[in-house]
Amino acid sequence: MLRYSLNTLWNEIKARCWHIWSWPDDIRVHVRYLWYTSNKARLVFILLPVLIIASLSTWRAINSNALQRDIGCLALNVYHEARGESARGQHAVAQVTMNRVASRHYPNTICEVVYQQNWDRIRKRMVGAFSWTELDHRSRPKGRAWHLAQVIAHDTYYQRTDDLVKGSLFYHAKYIKPRWARNKKPVALIGKHIFYQ
């Protein structure tokens, strides 16, 4: 008796669920019917703007993420390369980074420029364009210095500052004398850095 009632119950559940499971087939049939029997001009008139708006909003979201990532990379570079400098010195370092992005000899995005590596024949290894990118243990950006680096990165990205470095692509700390600097023309001394064209 119990076995019979369980079988009956199971069959009833399957029958009800089959009705639910068959909905997609019913919906598909109705959609096909509407497609073949309706005027598609109205559908195109409605769907085309919806598709355009959806694609534009997706493109904007992707670009917004890339923009935030690039400004973040610029702020990290300012923080690690020039954190002890005045605001003017930090702007100069940010401008060199942006000048490299604009140059055809460097990558096209800020993050690619910041983390770019080239082969060094003397050291026989890949070397980062900015020395802090080679460190295994970097100090975590924080405090007032990090906030200032973010503001400077934002201002430099949107070109809200004067060109302090006259299009310079290179700089180094004034207490060192790298070999590559011999062939370059110095254009500015700002804080602890010498800038070259």
Backbone as ProteinMPNN parsed JSONL, in Angstrom:
{"seq_chain_A": "MLRYSLNTLWNEIKARCWHIWSWPDDIRVHVRYLWYTSNKARLVFILLPVLIIASLSTWRAINSNALQRDIGCLALNVYHEARGESARGQHAVAQVTMNRVASRHYPNTICEVVYQQNWDRIRKRMVGAFSWTELDHRSRPKGRAWHLAQVIAHDTYYQRTDDLVKGSLFYHAKYIKPRWARNKKPVALIGKHIFYQ", "coords_chain_A": {"N_chain_A": [[0.82, -1.194, 0.0], [1.873, 1.261, 0.878], [3.994, 1.391, -0.88], [2.638, 1.592, -3.317], [1.384, 4.098, -3.04], [3.618, 5.777, -2.926], [4.675, 5.386, -5.495], [2.554, 6.415, -6.98], [2.566, 9.049, -6.082], [5.124, 9.842, -6.981], [4.759, 9.609, -9.789], [2.844, 11.574, -10.154], [4.277, 13.86, -9.439], [6.258, 13.827, -11.46], [4.604, 14.227, -13.691], [3.628, 16.826, -13.226], [6.016, 18.264, -13.174], [6.912, 17.75, -15.743], [5.225, 19.335, -17.191], [6.196, 21.851, -16.471], [8.844, 21.605, -17.407], [8.396, 21.509, -20.103], [7.865, 24.056, -20.841], [9.98, 25.691, -22.051], [9.988, 24.655, -24.688], [7.414, 25.336, -25.518], [7.577, 28.113, -25.346], [9.565, 28.614, -27.234], [8.224, 27.821, -29.562], [6.162, 29.733, -29.621], [7.649, 32.099, -29.878], [8.881, 31.684, -32.361], [6.587, 31.62, -33.967], [5.63, 34.256, -33.601], [7.793, 35.604, -34.732], [7.708, 34.866, -37.46], [5.225, 35.818, -38.217], [4.887, 38.487, -37.57], [5.327, 42.085, -37.996], [8.474, 43.116, -38.728], [9.715, 45.549, -38.74], [9.032, 47.244, -36.619], [10.229, 45.821, -34.567], [12.951, 45.954, -35.235], [13.243, 48.711, -35.055], [12.967, 49.051, -32.324], [14.879, 47.276, -31.192], [17.381, 48.015, -32.303], [18.249, 50.626, -31.236], [18.421, 49.788, -28.548], [20.438, 47.823, -28.638], [22.586, 49.426, -29.485], [22.853, 51.229, -27.333], [23.443, 49.407, -25.293], [25.899, 48.353, -26.21], [27.491, 50.668, -26.218], [27.483, 51.348, -23.494], [28.818, 49.147, -22.442], [31.313, 49.418, -23.696], [32.077, 51.846, -22.576], [32.282, 51.134, -19.862], [34.414, 49.307, -19.972], [36.469, 50.994, -20.911], [36.534, 52.792, -18.791], [37.48, 51.193, -16.696], [40.045, 50.599, -17.709], [41.116, 53.166, -17.783], [41.138, 53.851, -15.034], [42.94, 51.925, -14.142], [45.27, 52.689, -15.536], [45.737, 55.292, -14.493], [46.159, 54.533, -11.877], [48.558, 53.051, -12.161], [50.261, 55.119, -12.947], [50.187, 56.702, -10.637], [51.37, 54.907, -8.806], [53.944, 54.819, -9.899], [54.803, 57.471, -9.558], [54.711, 57.572, -6.776], [56.626, 55.615, -5.943], [58.948, 56.406, -7.318], [59.352, 59.131, -6.794], [58.532, 59.937, -4.257], [59.713, 61.323, -2.076], [60.124, 63.814, -3.076], [59.338, 67.278, -3.92], [56.048, 68.567, -4.774], [56.306, 69.57, -7.324], [58.548, 68.17, -8.316], [57.475, 65.6, -8.308], [55.44, 65.887, -10.185], [57.046, 66.246, -12.427], [58.26, 63.715, -12.762], [55.969, 62.216, -13.306], [55.248, 63.414, -15.711], [57.331, 62.633, -17.407], [56.758, 59.921, -17.606], [54.276, 60.065, -18.949], [55.149, 61.307, -21.296], [56.629, 59.25, -22.386], [54.605, 57.44, -22.977], [53.379, 58.823, -25.036], [55.368, 58.769, -26.932], [56.619, 57.125, -29.868], [58.477, 55.204, -29.471], [58.026, 53.767, -27.224], [55.816, 51.68, -25.208], [52.143, 51.74, -25.541], [50.377, 52.219, -23.42], [50.0, 53.476, -20.06], [50.497, 51.672, -17.932], [51.926, 49.669, -19.288], [54.217, 51.108, -20.013], [55.25, 51.776, -17.481], [55.847, 49.242, -16.382], [57.593, 48.223, -18.225], [60.221, 46.227, -19.56], [63.629, 45.795, -20.487], [66.331, 44.197, -22.22], [69.399, 43.971, -20.59], [72.637, 44.19, -21.501], [74.982, 44.219, -20.007], [74.332, 43.356, -17.385], [73.166, 41.053, -18.106], [70.414, 40.295, -18.108], [66.837, 40.862, -17.871], [65.793, 44.175, -17.361], [64.0, 46.529, -15.488], [62.401, 49.528, -16.62], [61.849, 51.445, -14.739], [63.271, 51.481, -11.648], [62.022, 50.587, -9.257], [60.167, 48.702, -10.024], [61.45, 46.321, -10.17], [61.834, 45.357, -7.66], [61.311, 42.883, -5.189], [59.978, 43.108, -2.769], [58.022, 45.574, -2.304], [57.281, 48.736, -0.821], [54.129, 49.241, 0.608], [51.811, 51.422, -0.803], [50.727, 54.225, 1.04], [49.118, 56.556, 3.269], [49.67, 60.139, 3.431], [51.53, 60.685, 1.413], [50.864, 58.813, -0.575], [48.284, 59.653, -1.218], [48.873, 62.206, -2.269], [50.413, 61.411, -4.49], [48.434, 60.153, -6.017], [46.753, 62.331, -6.607], [48.516, 63.93, -8.093], [49.055, 62.19, -10.234], [46.516, 62.068, -11.402], [46.12, 64.787, -12.11], [48.257, 65.125, -13.9], [47.647, 63.231, -15.871], [45.332, 64.328, -16.979], [46.413, 66.613, -18.007], [46.706, 69.006, -16.455], [48.764, 70.546, -15.616], [51.72, 72.568, -16.075], [54.222, 72.015, -18.636], [56.933, 70.782, -17.301], [59.259, 69.474, -17.928], [59.916, 69.688, -20.562], [59.261, 67.813, -22.64], [60.835, 65.615, -21.96], [62.201, 62.295, -21.907], [63.731, 60.833, -20.255], [65.282, 60.408, -17.036], [67.287, 60.699, -14.082], [68.481, 60.118, -10.725], [70.265, 62.78, -9.171], [72.592, 62.123, -7.84], [73.815, 59.99, -9.057], [75.631, 58.802, -11.965], [74.757, 57.658, -14.742], [75.783, 55.677, -17.574], [74.282, 55.915, -19.955], [73.416, 58.552, -19.902], [75.36, 60.222, -20.891], [75.119, 60.708, -23.624], [72.856, 62.217, -23.836], [70.842, 65.214, -23.759], [70.721, 67.419, -21.112], [67.817, 68.91, -19.717], [66.463, 69.876, -17.538], [66.724, 70.407, -14.012], [65.213, 69.226, -11.362], [64.402, 69.163, -8.114], [65.694, 66.253, -6.791], [66.344, 65.079, -9.184], [67.645, 64.785, -12.517], [66.673, 65.729, -15.717], [66.346, 64.586, -19.074], [66.49, 65.009, -22.678]], "CA_chain_A": [[0.0, 0.0, 0.0], [2.782, 2.397, 0.956], [4.741, 1.412, -2.131], [1.731, 2.071, -4.339], [1.161, 5.535, -2.866], [4.856, 6.458, -3.303], [4.723, 5.382, -6.957], [1.538, 7.347, -7.449], [3.071, 10.387, -5.779], [6.237, 10.1, -7.903], [4.196, 9.828, -11.122], [2.167, 12.866, -10.151], [5.343, 14.88, -9.444], [6.835, 13.835, -12.805], [3.635, 14.817, -14.617], [3.605, 18.282, -13.004], [7.314, 18.804, -13.59], [6.982, 17.693, -17.199], [4.537, 20.523, -17.677], [7.139, 22.968, -16.301], [9.986, 21.377, -18.295], [8.013, 21.705, -21.501], [7.699, 25.485, -21.121], [10.901, 26.231, -23.06], [9.534, 24.278, -26.026], [6.249, 26.164, -25.828], [8.044, 29.484, -25.561], [10.259, 28.626, -28.511], [7.205, 27.753, -30.614], [5.481, 31.028, -29.676], [8.586, 33.094, -30.406], [8.989, 31.434, -33.804], [5.328, 32.045, -34.576], [5.629, 35.717, -33.637], [8.826, 36.055, -35.666], [7.288, 34.676, -38.845], [3.941, 36.446, -38.536], [4.801, 39.898, -37.176], [6.046, 43.099, -38.759], [9.789, 43.209, -38.088], [10.192, 46.936, -38.738], [8.916, 47.73, -35.24], [11.224, 45.11, -33.768], [14.25, 46.56, -35.543], [13.183, 50.067, -34.523], [13.147, 48.964, -30.867], [16.108, 46.564, -30.823], [18.602, 48.691, -32.736], [18.729, 51.554, -30.201], [18.775, 49.043, -27.335], [21.755, 47.225, -28.869], [23.586, 50.499, -29.53], [23.05, 51.708, -25.959], [24.128, 48.348, -24.534], [27.303, 48.259, -26.622], [28.185, 51.876, -25.752], [27.701, 51.28, -22.044], [29.865, 48.142, -22.222], [32.568, 50.047, -24.111], [32.411, 52.865, -21.569], [32.724, 50.448, -18.64], [35.754, 48.757, -20.228], [37.403, 52.12, -20.948], [36.638, 53.35, -17.443], [38.387, 50.314, -15.945], [41.399, 50.794, -18.235], [41.542, 54.493, -17.348], [41.475, 53.771, -13.606], [44.158, 51.115, -14.019], [46.394, 53.504, -16.002], [46.006, 56.345, -13.506], [46.744, 53.833, -10.728], [49.968, 52.753, -12.479], [50.984, 56.391, -12.919], [50.32, 57.079, -9.221], [52.387, 54.02, -8.22], [55.255, 55.232, -10.38], [55.132, 58.72, -8.863], [54.933, 57.251, -5.36], [57.875, 54.88, -5.725], [60.098, 57.084, -7.915], [59.564, 60.522, -6.366], [57.746, 60.195, -3.047], [60.4, 62.294, -1.222], [60.283, 65.072, -3.809], [58.256, 68.265, -3.838], [54.974, 68.302, -5.742], [56.86, 69.888, -8.643], [59.385, 67.035, -8.708], [56.602, 64.458, -8.589], [54.808, 66.174, -11.483], [58.052, 66.04, -13.475], [58.377, 62.266, -12.976], [54.73, 61.791, -13.974], [55.277, 63.901, -17.089], [58.227, 61.762, -18.182], [55.992, 58.698, -17.882], [53.294, 60.382, -19.99], [55.892, 61.556, -22.539], [56.973, 57.942, -22.949], [53.383, 56.878, -23.575], [53.141, 59.552, -26.288], [56.458, 58.488, -27.873], [56.455, 55.888, -30.646], [59.532, 54.268, -29.068], [57.617, 53.124, -25.974], [54.466, 51.093, -25.292], [51.033, 52.676, -25.725], [49.602, 52.487, -22.213], [50.812, 53.874, -18.909], [50.947, 50.474, -17.203], [52.967, 49.007, -20.086], [55.43, 51.923, -19.895], [55.773, 51.66, -16.111], [56.386, 47.899, -16.132], [58.407, 47.802, -19.373], [61.552, 45.686, -19.273], [64.519, 45.651, -21.638], [67.498, 43.358, -21.967], [70.627, 44.686, -20.237], [73.766, 43.351, -21.923], [76.0, 44.158, -18.954], [73.839, 42.494, -16.3], [72.678, 39.821, -18.758], [69.063, 39.994, -17.629], [65.842, 41.894, -18.145], [65.853, 45.253, -16.378], [62.847, 47.415, -15.559], [62.669, 50.927, -16.959], [61.816, 52.128, -13.449], [63.949, 50.519, -10.763], [61.161, 50.029, -8.217], [59.386, 47.572, -10.548], [62.257, 45.101, -10.035], [61.913, 44.956, -6.254], [60.383, 41.83, -4.774], [59.18, 43.594, -1.636], [57.8, 47.013, -2.424], [56.492, 49.3, 0.271], [52.724, 49.4, 0.226], [51.461, 52.846, -0.802], [49.798, 54.602, 2.107], [49.262, 57.861, 3.887], [49.593, 61.402, 2.704], [52.353, 60.589, 0.199], [50.09, 58.072, -1.571], [47.196, 60.529, -1.653], [49.47, 63.219, -3.139], [50.786, 60.748, -5.75], [47.204, 59.95, -6.786], [46.313, 63.642, -7.11], [49.466, 64.33, -9.139], [48.813, 61.317, -11.392], [45.263, 62.51, -12.009], [46.36, 66.091, -12.75], [49.16, 64.948, -15.045], [46.925, 62.501, -16.91], [44.405, 65.259, -17.628], [47.228, 67.749, -18.46], [46.355, 70.198, -15.679], [50.003, 71.167, -15.145], [52.634, 73.04, -17.126], [55.264, 71.058, -19.014], [58.131, 71.115, -16.527], [60.43, 68.719, -18.395], [60.114, 69.977, -21.996], [59.193, 66.604, -23.46], [61.875, 64.645, -21.575], [61.875, 60.871, -21.835], [64.676, 60.175, -19.349], [65.752, 61.123, -15.851], [67.949, 59.883, -13.058], [68.812, 60.856, -9.505], [71.467, 63.58, -9.462], [73.775, 61.579, -7.163], [74.428, 58.926, -9.862], [76.01, 59.217, -13.322], [74.649, 56.487, -15.627], [76.473, 55.759, -18.861], [73.375, 56.355, -21.011], [73.172, 59.996, -19.821], [76.422, 60.961, -21.593], [74.676, 61.069, -24.975], [71.577, 62.925, -23.756], [70.911, 66.643, -23.452], [69.947, 67.749, -19.911], [66.902, 70.032, -19.935], [65.946, 70.41, -16.277], [67.104, 69.833, -12.723], [64.079, 69.474, -10.473], [64.587, 68.388, -6.895], [66.832, 65.33, -6.796], [66.412, 64.4, -10.479], [68.048, 65.49, -13.734], [65.812, 65.28, -16.814], [67.04, 64.62, -20.368], [65.752, 64.743, -23.916]], "C_chain_A": [[0.868, 1.263, 0.0], [3.564, 2.542, -0.347], [3.88, 1.959, -3.269], [1.542, 3.578, -4.227], [2.425, 6.329, -3.214], [5.002, 6.508, -4.819], [3.734, 6.379, -7.544], [2.005, 8.785, -7.243], [4.194, 10.773, -6.744], [5.731, 10.395, -9.313], [3.5, 11.184, -11.213], [3.186, 14.018, -10.188], [5.958, 14.972, -10.836], [5.898, 14.507, -13.802], [3.594, 16.334, -14.464], [4.91, 18.929, -13.465], [7.448, 18.776, -15.104], [6.304, 18.91, -17.81], [5.47, 21.744, -17.578], [8.308, 22.816, -17.266], [9.64, 21.609, -19.764], [7.811, 23.181, -21.834], [8.689, 26.015, -22.148], [10.495, 25.87, -24.488], [8.35, 25.136, -26.447], [6.672, 27.598, -26.141], [8.731, 29.595, -26.917], [9.262, 28.615, -29.674], [6.506, 29.105, -30.753], [6.384, 32.114, -30.257], [8.747, 32.918, -31.91], [7.741, 31.909, -34.539], [5.285, 33.571, -34.703], [6.638, 36.252, -34.649], [8.338, 35.973, -37.113], [6.015, 35.428, -39.199], [3.889, 37.94, -38.239], [5.6, 40.797, -38.12], [7.379, 43.363, -38.042], [10.334, 44.629, -38.049], [10.123, 47.515, -37.328], [9.975, 47.099, -34.354], [12.614, 45.706, -33.988], [14.314, 47.964, -34.953], [13.416, 50.08, -33.01], [14.505, 48.362, -30.518], [17.386, 47.303, -31.194], [19.093, 49.717, -31.709], [19.143, 50.839, -28.909], [20.163, 48.422, -27.482], [22.86, 48.279, -28.892], [23.885, 50.998, -28.123], [23.795, 50.673, -25.133], [25.602, 48.259, -24.913], [28.092, 49.483, -26.173], [28.451, 51.831, -24.252], [28.759, 50.237, -21.7], [31.225, 48.721, -22.571], [33.021, 51.075, -23.082], [32.907, 52.226, -20.278], [34.131, 49.884, -18.81], [36.784, 49.876, -20.23], [37.593, 52.741, -19.579], [37.579, 52.513, -16.587], [39.829, 50.496, -16.407], [41.957, 52.139, -17.791], [41.961, 54.467, -15.88], [42.758, 52.986, -13.388], [45.385, 51.933, -14.435], [46.74, 54.611, -15.01], [46.603, 55.73, -12.242], [48.21, 53.498, -10.956], [50.809, 54.022, -12.441], [51.205, 56.841, -11.476], [51.362, 56.212, -8.52], [53.789, 54.442, -8.643], [55.707, 56.519, -9.688], [55.489, 58.422, -7.412], [56.302, 56.609, -5.145], [59.104, 55.616, -6.265], [60.384, 58.441, -7.275], [58.82, 60.886, -5.087], [58.398, 61.247, -2.148], [60.579, 63.657, -1.856], [59.142, 66.037, -3.491], [57.172, 67.878, -4.847], [55.469, 68.565, -7.16], [57.716, 68.732, -9.166], [58.564, 65.802, -9.043], [55.865, 64.653, -9.913], [55.779, 65.898, -12.625], [58.211, 64.556, -13.791], [57.138, 61.741, -13.701], [54.73, 62.228, -15.435], [56.218, 63.076, -17.962], [57.496, 60.475, -18.555], [54.993, 58.945, -19.011], [53.977, 60.679, -21.328], [56.29, 60.238, -23.2], [55.759, 57.283, -23.592], [53.127, 57.528, -24.934], [54.202, 59.251, -27.348], [56.216, 57.172, -28.611], [57.485, 54.835, -30.263], [59.181, 53.484, -27.802], [56.225, 52.528, -26.142], [53.367, 52.164, -25.262], [50.216, 52.976, -24.482], [50.539, 52.806, -21.057], [51.347, 52.651, -18.18], [52.043, 49.738, -17.97], [54.279, 49.778, -20.019], [56.059, 51.726, -18.522], [56.452, 50.313, -15.897], [57.234, 47.368, -17.292], [59.767, 47.289, -18.908], [62.327, 45.544, -20.579], [65.717, 44.806, -21.234], [68.713, 44.242, -21.687], [71.804, 43.775, -20.544], [74.811, 43.205, -20.821], [75.568, 43.204, -17.841], [73.327, 41.151, -16.807], [71.335, 39.35, -18.178], [68.122, 41.126, -18.034], [65.865, 42.908, -16.999], [64.646, 46.162, -16.582], [63.254, 48.84, -15.885], [62.671, 51.79, -15.701], [62.26, 51.119, -12.397], [63.024, 49.878, -9.735], [60.368, 48.82, -8.71], [60.147, 46.256, -10.438], [62.288, 44.571, -8.605], [60.881, 43.883, -5.937], [59.444, 42.325, -3.679], [59.093, 45.111, -1.708], [57.016, 47.496, -1.219], [55.072, 49.548, -0.234], [52.361, 50.883, 0.276], [50.447, 53.16, 0.293], [50.047, 56.042, 2.523], [49.16, 59.035, 2.934], [50.375, 61.358, 1.389], [51.601, 59.865, -0.914], [48.95, 58.931, -2.104], [47.723, 61.597, -2.612], [49.858, 62.617, -4.493], [49.558, 60.517, -6.627], [46.701, 61.26, -7.393], [47.21, 64.09, -8.263], [49.269, 63.489, -10.4], [47.56, 61.761, -12.139], [45.464, 63.827, -12.751], [47.237, 65.953, -13.99], [48.447, 64.24, -16.19], [46.011, 63.448, -17.696], [45.073, 66.577, -18.027], [46.83, 69.053, -17.776], [47.589, 70.91, -15.128], [50.825, 71.637, -16.339], [53.656, 71.952, -17.423], [56.571, 71.478, -18.346], [59.396, 70.533, -17.137], [60.655, 68.83, -19.902], [60.179, 68.715, -22.862], [60.221, 65.54, -23.121], [61.339, 63.224, -21.519], [62.725, 60.149, -20.79], [64.945, 61.048, -18.133], [66.522, 60.149, -14.979], [68.203, 60.76, -11.844], [70.139, 61.573, -9.72], [72.722, 63.046, -8.785], [74.387, 60.389, -7.904], [74.752, 59.471, -11.248], [75.956, 58.003, -14.25], [75.312, 56.737, -16.979], [75.561, 56.309, -19.961], [73.185, 57.87, -21.025], [74.214, 60.815, -20.58], [75.965, 61.475, -22.959], [73.384, 61.879, -24.99], [71.797, 64.385, -23.37], [70.085, 66.925, -22.194], [69.07, 68.98, -20.165], [66.375, 70.622, -18.634], [66.559, 69.671, -15.097], [65.987, 70.213, -11.767], [64.233, 68.565, -9.265], [65.839, 67.545, -6.984], [67.018, 64.621, -8.131], [66.874, 65.34, -11.586], [67.257, 64.872, -14.886], [66.498, 65.542, -18.147], [66.069, 64.428, -21.521], [66.473, 63.683, -24.701]], "O_chain_A": [[0.634, 2.199, -0.765], [3.77, 3.646, -0.851], [4.373, 2.722, -4.1], [1.542, 4.268, -5.246], [2.325, 7.437, -3.742], [5.4, 7.531, -5.375], [4.05, 7.098, -8.492], [1.853, 9.631, -8.125], [4.218, 11.89, -7.262], [6.213, 11.322, -9.964], [3.567, 11.855, -12.243], [2.982, 15.018, -10.876], [6.161, 16.074, -11.347], [6.343, 15.269, -14.66], [3.531, 17.054, -15.46], [4.907, 20.002, -14.068], [8.038, 19.684, -15.689], [6.757, 19.446, -18.822], [5.524, 22.565, -18.494], [8.726, 23.797, -17.883], [10.528, 21.878, -20.573], [7.607, 23.523, -22.999], [8.275, 26.737, -23.055], [10.641, 26.686, -25.398], [8.284, 25.606, -27.582], [6.179, 28.211, -27.088], [8.507, 30.552, -27.658], [9.449, 29.329, -30.66], [6.28, 29.575, -31.868], [5.932, 32.951, -31.039], [8.748, 33.9, -32.652], [7.831, 32.524, -35.602], [4.953, 34.111, -35.759], [6.371, 37.235, -35.34], [8.534, 36.904, -37.893], [5.75, 35.655, -40.38], [2.925, 38.601, -38.626], [6.419, 40.339, -38.916], [7.396, 43.785, -36.886], [11.334, 44.879, -37.376], [11.048, 48.199, -36.891], [10.551, 47.763, -33.492], [13.359, 45.932, -33.034], [15.345, 48.358, -34.408], [14.002, 51.025, -32.482], [15.206, 48.876, -29.646], [18.376, 47.221, -30.468], [20.267, 49.676, -31.34], [20.105, 51.243, -28.256], [20.973, 48.486, -26.558], [23.951, 48.044, -28.372], [25.048, 51.17, -27.761], [24.683, 51.022, -24.356], [26.46, 48.107, -24.044], [29.252, 49.351, -25.785], [29.521, 52.231, -23.794], [29.522, 50.429, -20.753], [32.188, 48.537, -21.826], [34.205, 51.162, -22.757], [33.851, 52.723, -19.664], [34.949, 49.972, -17.895], [37.849, 49.742, -19.627], [38.695, 53.172, -19.24], [38.386, 53.059, -15.835], [40.74, 50.543, -15.58], [43.138, 52.244, -17.459], [43.012, 54.998, -15.521], [43.573, 53.347, -12.54], [46.42, 51.881, -13.771], [47.915, 54.838, -14.722], [47.461, 56.34, -11.605], [49.024, 53.644, -10.044], [51.942, 54.004, -11.959], [52.29, 57.31, -11.132], [52.153, 56.719, -7.726], [54.717, 54.424, -7.833], [56.863, 56.636, -9.281], [56.462, 58.961, -6.884], [57.049, 57.021, -4.258], [60.196, 55.462, -5.718], [61.54, 58.86, -7.217], [58.511, 62.059, -4.874], [57.676, 62.007, -1.503], [61.131, 64.563, -1.232], [58.135, 65.67, -2.886], [57.361, 66.977, -5.665], [55.09, 67.856, -8.093], [57.613, 68.364, -10.336], [58.91, 65.045, -9.951], [55.686, 63.702, -10.674], [55.385, 65.377, -13.668], [58.289, 64.177, -14.96], [57.25, 60.915, -14.607], [54.262, 61.49, -16.303], [55.929, 62.846, -19.137], [57.604, 59.997, -19.684], [54.874, 58.13, -19.926], [53.44, 60.34, -22.382], [56.288, 60.125, -24.426], [55.877, 56.641, -24.636], [52.705, 56.857, -25.875], [53.96, 59.458, -28.537], [55.674, 56.223, -28.043], [57.376, 53.686, -30.69], [59.955, 52.634, -27.363], [55.53, 52.835, -27.11], [53.631, 53.335, -24.992], [49.424, 53.918, -24.494], [51.717, 52.45, -21.077], [52.53, 52.6, -17.846], [52.989, 49.235, -17.364], [55.348, 49.168, -19.973], [57.27, 51.531, -18.414], [57.522, 50.251, -15.292], [57.554, 46.18, -17.326], [60.379, 47.837, -17.992], [61.766, 45.22, -21.626], [66.065, 44.715, -20.057], [69.016, 45.152, -22.458], [71.958, 42.72, -19.93], [75.457, 42.162, -20.72], [76.343, 42.351, -17.408], [73.087, 40.23, -16.026], [71.157, 38.186, -17.817], [68.551, 42.193, -18.474], [65.947, 42.542, -15.827], [64.312, 46.521, -17.712], [64.319, 49.302, -15.477], [63.42, 52.763, -15.617], [61.687, 50.036, -12.278], [63.231, 48.72, -9.374], [59.94, 47.996, -7.902], [59.556, 45.188, -10.596], [62.727, 43.445, -8.373], [59.728, 43.965, -6.36], [58.258, 41.996, -3.67], [59.976, 45.828, -1.236], [56.192, 46.769, -0.664], [54.862, 50.004, -1.357], [52.583, 51.534, 1.297], [49.447, 52.46, 0.455], [51.057, 56.65, 2.169], [48.65, 58.94, 1.817], [49.945, 61.917, 0.38], [51.691, 60.26, -2.076], [48.681, 58.936, -3.305], [47.107, 61.869, -3.643], [49.654, 63.248, -5.53], [49.63, 60.668, -7.847], [46.276, 61.296, -8.548], [46.722, 64.57, -9.286], [49.313, 64.018, -11.511], [47.552, 61.821, -13.369], [45.028, 63.968, -13.893], [46.984, 66.594, -15.01], [48.622, 64.608, -17.352], [45.93, 63.374, -18.922], [44.388, 67.547, -18.348], [46.64, 70.077, -18.432], [47.469, 71.781, -14.267], [50.647, 71.165, -17.462], [53.927, 71.086, -16.591], [57.228, 72.421, -18.786], [60.49, 71.039, -16.892], [61.503, 68.128, -20.452], [61.059, 68.582, -23.712], [60.457, 64.641, -23.928], [60.193, 62.981, -21.142], [62.47, 58.986, -20.475], [64.846, 62.274, -18.197], [66.415, 58.932, -15.128], [68.148, 61.987, -11.924], [71.037, 61.041, -10.373], [73.824, 63.477, -9.126], [75.377, 59.826, -7.438], [74.201, 60.493, -11.658], [76.985, 57.384, -14.521], [75.386, 57.871, -17.453], [76.011, 57.083, -20.806], [72.827, 58.426, -22.063], [73.975, 61.984, -20.881], [76.378, 62.55, -23.394], [72.871, 62.195, -26.064], [72.796, 64.739, -22.744], [68.875, 66.698, -22.195], [69.52, 69.964, -20.751], [65.888, 71.753, -18.624], [66.869, 68.482, -15.173], [65.835, 71.38, -11.406], [64.198, 67.341, -9.389], [66.928, 68.066, -7.226], [67.777, 63.655, -8.208], [66.543, 66.526, -11.596], [67.18, 63.65, -15.015], [67.146, 66.571, -18.337], [65.014, 63.805, -21.397], [66.025, 63.303, -25.783]]}, "name": "protein", "num_of_chains": 1, "seq": "MLRYSLNTLWNEIKARCWHIWSWPDDIRVHVRYLWYTSNKARLVFILLPVLIIASLSTWRAINSNALQRDIGCLALNVYHEARGESARGQHAVAQVTMNRVASRHYPNTICEVVYQQNWDRIRKRMVGAFSWTELDHRSRPKGRAWHLAQVIAHDTYYQRTDDLVKGSLFYHAKYIKPRWARNKKPVALIGKHIFYQ"}
